Short mmCIF file of C-alpha atoms in Angstrom, two decimals:
data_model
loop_
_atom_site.label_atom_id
_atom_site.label_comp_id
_atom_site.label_asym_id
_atom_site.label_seq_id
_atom_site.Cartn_x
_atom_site.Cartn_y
_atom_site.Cartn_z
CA UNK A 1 148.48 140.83 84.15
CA UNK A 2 145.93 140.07 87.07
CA UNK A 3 142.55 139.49 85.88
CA UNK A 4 139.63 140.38 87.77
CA UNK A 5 136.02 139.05 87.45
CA UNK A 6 133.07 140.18 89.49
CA UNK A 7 129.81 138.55 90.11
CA UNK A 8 126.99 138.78 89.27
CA UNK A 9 126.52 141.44 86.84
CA UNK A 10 123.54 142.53 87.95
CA UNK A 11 121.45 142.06 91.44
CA UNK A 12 117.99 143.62 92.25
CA UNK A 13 117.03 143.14 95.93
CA UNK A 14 113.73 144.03 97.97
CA UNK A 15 114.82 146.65 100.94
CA UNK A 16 115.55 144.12 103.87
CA UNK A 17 117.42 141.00 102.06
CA UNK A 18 120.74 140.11 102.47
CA UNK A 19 123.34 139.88 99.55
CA UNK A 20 126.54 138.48 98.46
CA UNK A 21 128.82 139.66 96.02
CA UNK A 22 131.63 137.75 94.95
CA UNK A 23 135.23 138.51 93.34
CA UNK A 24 137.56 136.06 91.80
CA UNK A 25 141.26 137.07 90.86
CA UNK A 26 143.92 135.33 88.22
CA UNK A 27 146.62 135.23 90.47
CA UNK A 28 147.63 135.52 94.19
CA UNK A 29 147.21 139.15 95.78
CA UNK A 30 148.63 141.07 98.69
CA UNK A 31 145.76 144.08 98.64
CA UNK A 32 142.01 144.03 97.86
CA UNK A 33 139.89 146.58 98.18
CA UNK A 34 136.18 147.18 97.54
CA UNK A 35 134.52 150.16 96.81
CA UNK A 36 130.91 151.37 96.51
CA UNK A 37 130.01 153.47 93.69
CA UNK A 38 126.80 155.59 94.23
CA UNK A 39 124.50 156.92 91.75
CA UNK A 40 126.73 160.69 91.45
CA UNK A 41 129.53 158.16 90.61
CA UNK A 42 131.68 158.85 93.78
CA UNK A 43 134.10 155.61 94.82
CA UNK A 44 133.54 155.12 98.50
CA UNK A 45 136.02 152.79 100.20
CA UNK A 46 134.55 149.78 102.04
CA UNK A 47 137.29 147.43 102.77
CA UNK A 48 141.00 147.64 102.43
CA UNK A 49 141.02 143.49 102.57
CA UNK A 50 144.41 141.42 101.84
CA UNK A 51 142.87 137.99 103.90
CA UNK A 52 140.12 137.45 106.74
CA UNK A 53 137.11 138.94 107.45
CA UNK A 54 136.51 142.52 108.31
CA UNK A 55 132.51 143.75 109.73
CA UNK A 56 131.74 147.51 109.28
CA UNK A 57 127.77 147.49 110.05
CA UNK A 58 125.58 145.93 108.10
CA UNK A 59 128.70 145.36 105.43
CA UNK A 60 131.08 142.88 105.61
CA UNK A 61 133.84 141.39 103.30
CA UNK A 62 135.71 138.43 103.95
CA UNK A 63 139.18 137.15 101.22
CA UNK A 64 140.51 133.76 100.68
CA UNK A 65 143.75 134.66 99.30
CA UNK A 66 144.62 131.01 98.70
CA UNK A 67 141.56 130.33 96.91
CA UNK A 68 141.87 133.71 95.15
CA UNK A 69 138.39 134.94 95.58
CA UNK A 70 136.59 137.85 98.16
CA UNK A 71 133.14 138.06 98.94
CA UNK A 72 131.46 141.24 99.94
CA UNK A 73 128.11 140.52 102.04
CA UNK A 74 125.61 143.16 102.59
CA UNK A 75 122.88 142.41 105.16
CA UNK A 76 119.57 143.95 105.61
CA UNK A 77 119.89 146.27 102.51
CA UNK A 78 118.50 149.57 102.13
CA UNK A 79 117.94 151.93 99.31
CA UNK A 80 120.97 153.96 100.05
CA UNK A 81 123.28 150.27 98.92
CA UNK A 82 122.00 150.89 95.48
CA UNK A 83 124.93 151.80 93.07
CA UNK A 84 127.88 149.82 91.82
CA UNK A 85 130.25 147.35 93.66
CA UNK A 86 133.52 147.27 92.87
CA UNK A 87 136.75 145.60 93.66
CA UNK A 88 140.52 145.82 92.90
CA UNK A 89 143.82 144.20 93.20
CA UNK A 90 147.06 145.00 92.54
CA UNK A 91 147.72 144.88 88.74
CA UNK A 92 151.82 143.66 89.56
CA UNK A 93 152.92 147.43 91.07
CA UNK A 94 151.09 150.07 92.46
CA UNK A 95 148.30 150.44 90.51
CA UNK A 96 144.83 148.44 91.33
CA UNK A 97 142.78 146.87 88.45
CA UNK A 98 139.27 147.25 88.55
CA UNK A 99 136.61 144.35 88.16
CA UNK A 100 133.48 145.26 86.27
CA UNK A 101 131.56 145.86 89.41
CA UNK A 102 128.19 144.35 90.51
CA UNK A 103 125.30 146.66 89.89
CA UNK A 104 122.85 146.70 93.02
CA UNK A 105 119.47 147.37 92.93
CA UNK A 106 117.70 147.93 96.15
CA UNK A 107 113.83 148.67 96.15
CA UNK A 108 111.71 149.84 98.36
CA UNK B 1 139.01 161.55 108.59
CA UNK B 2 141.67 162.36 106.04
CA UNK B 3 140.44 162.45 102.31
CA UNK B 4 141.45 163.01 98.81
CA UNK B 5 139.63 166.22 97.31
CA UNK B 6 139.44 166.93 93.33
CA UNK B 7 138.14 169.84 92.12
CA UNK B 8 136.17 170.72 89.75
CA UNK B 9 133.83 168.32 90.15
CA UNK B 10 132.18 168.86 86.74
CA UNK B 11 133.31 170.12 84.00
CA UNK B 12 132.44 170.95 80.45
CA UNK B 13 135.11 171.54 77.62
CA UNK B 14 135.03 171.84 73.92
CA UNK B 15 136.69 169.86 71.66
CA UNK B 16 140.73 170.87 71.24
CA UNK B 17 140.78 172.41 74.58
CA UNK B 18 143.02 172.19 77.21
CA UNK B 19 142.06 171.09 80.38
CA UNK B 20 143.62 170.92 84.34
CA UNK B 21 142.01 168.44 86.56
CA UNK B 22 142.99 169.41 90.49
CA UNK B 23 143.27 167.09 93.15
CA UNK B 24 144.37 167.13 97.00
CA UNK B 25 145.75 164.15 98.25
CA UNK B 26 146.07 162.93 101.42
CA UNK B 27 148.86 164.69 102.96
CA UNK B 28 151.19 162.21 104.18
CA UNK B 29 150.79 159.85 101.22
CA UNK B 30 153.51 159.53 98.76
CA UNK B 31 151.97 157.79 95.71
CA UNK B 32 149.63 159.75 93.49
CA UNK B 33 147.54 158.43 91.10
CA UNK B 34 145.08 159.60 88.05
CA UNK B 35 142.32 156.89 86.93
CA UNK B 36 139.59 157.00 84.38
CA UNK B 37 135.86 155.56 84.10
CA UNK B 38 134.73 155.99 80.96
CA UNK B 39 130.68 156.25 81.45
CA UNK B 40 129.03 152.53 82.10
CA UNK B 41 132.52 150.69 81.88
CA UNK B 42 134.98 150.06 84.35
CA UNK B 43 137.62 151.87 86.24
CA UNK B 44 141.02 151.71 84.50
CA UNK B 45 144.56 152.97 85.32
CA UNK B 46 146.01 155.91 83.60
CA UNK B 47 149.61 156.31 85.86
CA UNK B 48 151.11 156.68 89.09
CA UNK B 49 153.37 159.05 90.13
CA UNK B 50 156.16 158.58 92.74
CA UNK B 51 158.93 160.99 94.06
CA UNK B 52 158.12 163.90 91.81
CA UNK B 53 158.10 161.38 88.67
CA UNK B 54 156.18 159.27 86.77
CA UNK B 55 156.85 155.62 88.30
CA UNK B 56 154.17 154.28 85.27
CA UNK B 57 151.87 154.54 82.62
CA UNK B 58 149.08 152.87 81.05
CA UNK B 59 148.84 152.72 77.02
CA UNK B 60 146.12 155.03 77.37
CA UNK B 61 148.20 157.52 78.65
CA UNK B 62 149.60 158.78 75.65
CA UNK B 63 151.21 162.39 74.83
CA UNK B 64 148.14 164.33 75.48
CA UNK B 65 148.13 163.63 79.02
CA UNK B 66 150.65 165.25 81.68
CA UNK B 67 150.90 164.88 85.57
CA UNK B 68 152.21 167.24 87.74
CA UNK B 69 152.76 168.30 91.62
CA UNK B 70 152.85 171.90 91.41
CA UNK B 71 153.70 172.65 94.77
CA UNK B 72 153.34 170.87 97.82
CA UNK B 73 149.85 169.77 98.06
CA UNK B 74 148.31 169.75 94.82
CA UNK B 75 148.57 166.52 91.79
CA UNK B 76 147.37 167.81 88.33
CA UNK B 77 146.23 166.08 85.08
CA UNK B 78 146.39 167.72 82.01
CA UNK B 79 144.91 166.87 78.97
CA UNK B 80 146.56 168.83 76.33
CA UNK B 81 143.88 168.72 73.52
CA UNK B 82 140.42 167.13 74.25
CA UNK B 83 138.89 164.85 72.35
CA UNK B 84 135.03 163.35 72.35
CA UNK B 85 136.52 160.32 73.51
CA UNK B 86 137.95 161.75 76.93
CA UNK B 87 135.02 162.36 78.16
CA UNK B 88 134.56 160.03 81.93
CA UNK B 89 134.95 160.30 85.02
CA UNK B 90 138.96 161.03 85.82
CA UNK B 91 139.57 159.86 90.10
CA UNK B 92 142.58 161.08 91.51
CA UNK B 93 143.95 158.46 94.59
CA UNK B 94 147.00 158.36 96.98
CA UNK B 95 148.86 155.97 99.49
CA UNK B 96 151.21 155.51 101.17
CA UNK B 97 154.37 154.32 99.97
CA UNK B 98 154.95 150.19 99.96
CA UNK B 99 153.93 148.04 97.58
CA UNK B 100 149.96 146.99 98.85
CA UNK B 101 149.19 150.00 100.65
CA UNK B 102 145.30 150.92 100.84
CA UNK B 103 144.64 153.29 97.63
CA UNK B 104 142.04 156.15 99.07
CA UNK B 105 139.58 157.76 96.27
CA UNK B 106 138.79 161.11 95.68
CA UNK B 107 135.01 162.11 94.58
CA UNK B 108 135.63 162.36 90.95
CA UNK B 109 135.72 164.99 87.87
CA UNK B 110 133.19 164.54 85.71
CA UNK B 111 134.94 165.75 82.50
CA UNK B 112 132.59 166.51 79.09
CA UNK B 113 133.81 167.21 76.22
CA UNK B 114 131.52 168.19 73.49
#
């Protein structure tokens, strides 16, 4: 099945920088989504993101589905980013498989 | 905005117990689906559930577990006997039917089993 990796791991950020988070998958997709998890452990979706570029605020994720990788940027970060990043594909049917997320860090 | 709702959003069980996770999904979506995060790890499939059936499965959906659409609105998980090992985070999720349709969230049961 697809395999999907997530980096990096971990990222700590001073409130203000801007970020990217990056997400490589095994084979060629038709869906990816990201997701923020925040510290109560609720999956917000950011992106529903098959190809291109899509902007909502200071987030923005952009997929090369040819190059099988999506990049999630998040500029001028504030404390309320903090929490876990995740993406997904399609795992070959309905279902989406999960990355192991990118663990942000945003200080004040 | 439309939204997937689970209820409860906690909850504590003891060991052998049954339990009924409850979740809402969005009301013109078709595909239902229960996932599970055990606590640091990532978020994995347990099964989707299509035209009143299960259309799959994941190996960790074994006998315990059960899915059901009572009625109209509601998608259920049951977990038949709890263990100290199904203790995560279960998230319920829907779309609409076609293969690469947008998967929406719910919030999440926290279920502890102690």
């Amino acid at each position: 099945g697809i395999q999907v990796e997530q980096s990096p791991p971990d990222l700590i950020l001073q409130e203000g920088a801007n970020s990217t988070l990056r997400c490589n998958f095994s084979d060629s997709v038709n869906n990816l989504q990201w997701f923020h998890q925040n510290p109560w452990g609720q999956l917000i979706n950011l992106f529903y993101i098959p190809s291109g570029t899509k902007q909502n605020g200071r987030l923005s994720a952009t997929t090369v589905a040819t190059e099988r990788y999506s990049l999630l940027y998040i500029s001028s970060s504030q404390t309320t980013d903090s929490g876990v990043y995740f993406c997904a594909a399609p795992g070959g049917s309905e279902k989406l498989v999960f990355g192991k997320g990118t663990k942000l860090t945003v200080n004040p | 905005e439309p939204e997937v709702t689970q209820t409860p959003s906690h909850q504590v069980t003891q060991m052998g117990q049954e339990v009924i996770l409850r979740c809402v999904p969005i009301s013109n979506h078709l595909y239902f689906y229960w996932y599970r995060q055990i606590l640091g790890q990532k978020v994995e499939f347990l099964v989707s559930f299509y035209n009143n059936e299960i259309s799959e499965k994941s190996e960790i959906f074994d006998d315990q577990f059960s899915v059901e659409r009572p009625d109209g609105s509601n998608f259920t998980l049951k977990i038949r006997s709890t263990k100290l090992e199904d203790s995560a985070m279960y998230f319920c999720a829907s779309s609409l039917p076609g293969l690469y349709t947008e998967a929406f969230f719910g919030q999440g049961t926290r279920l502890t089993v102690v």
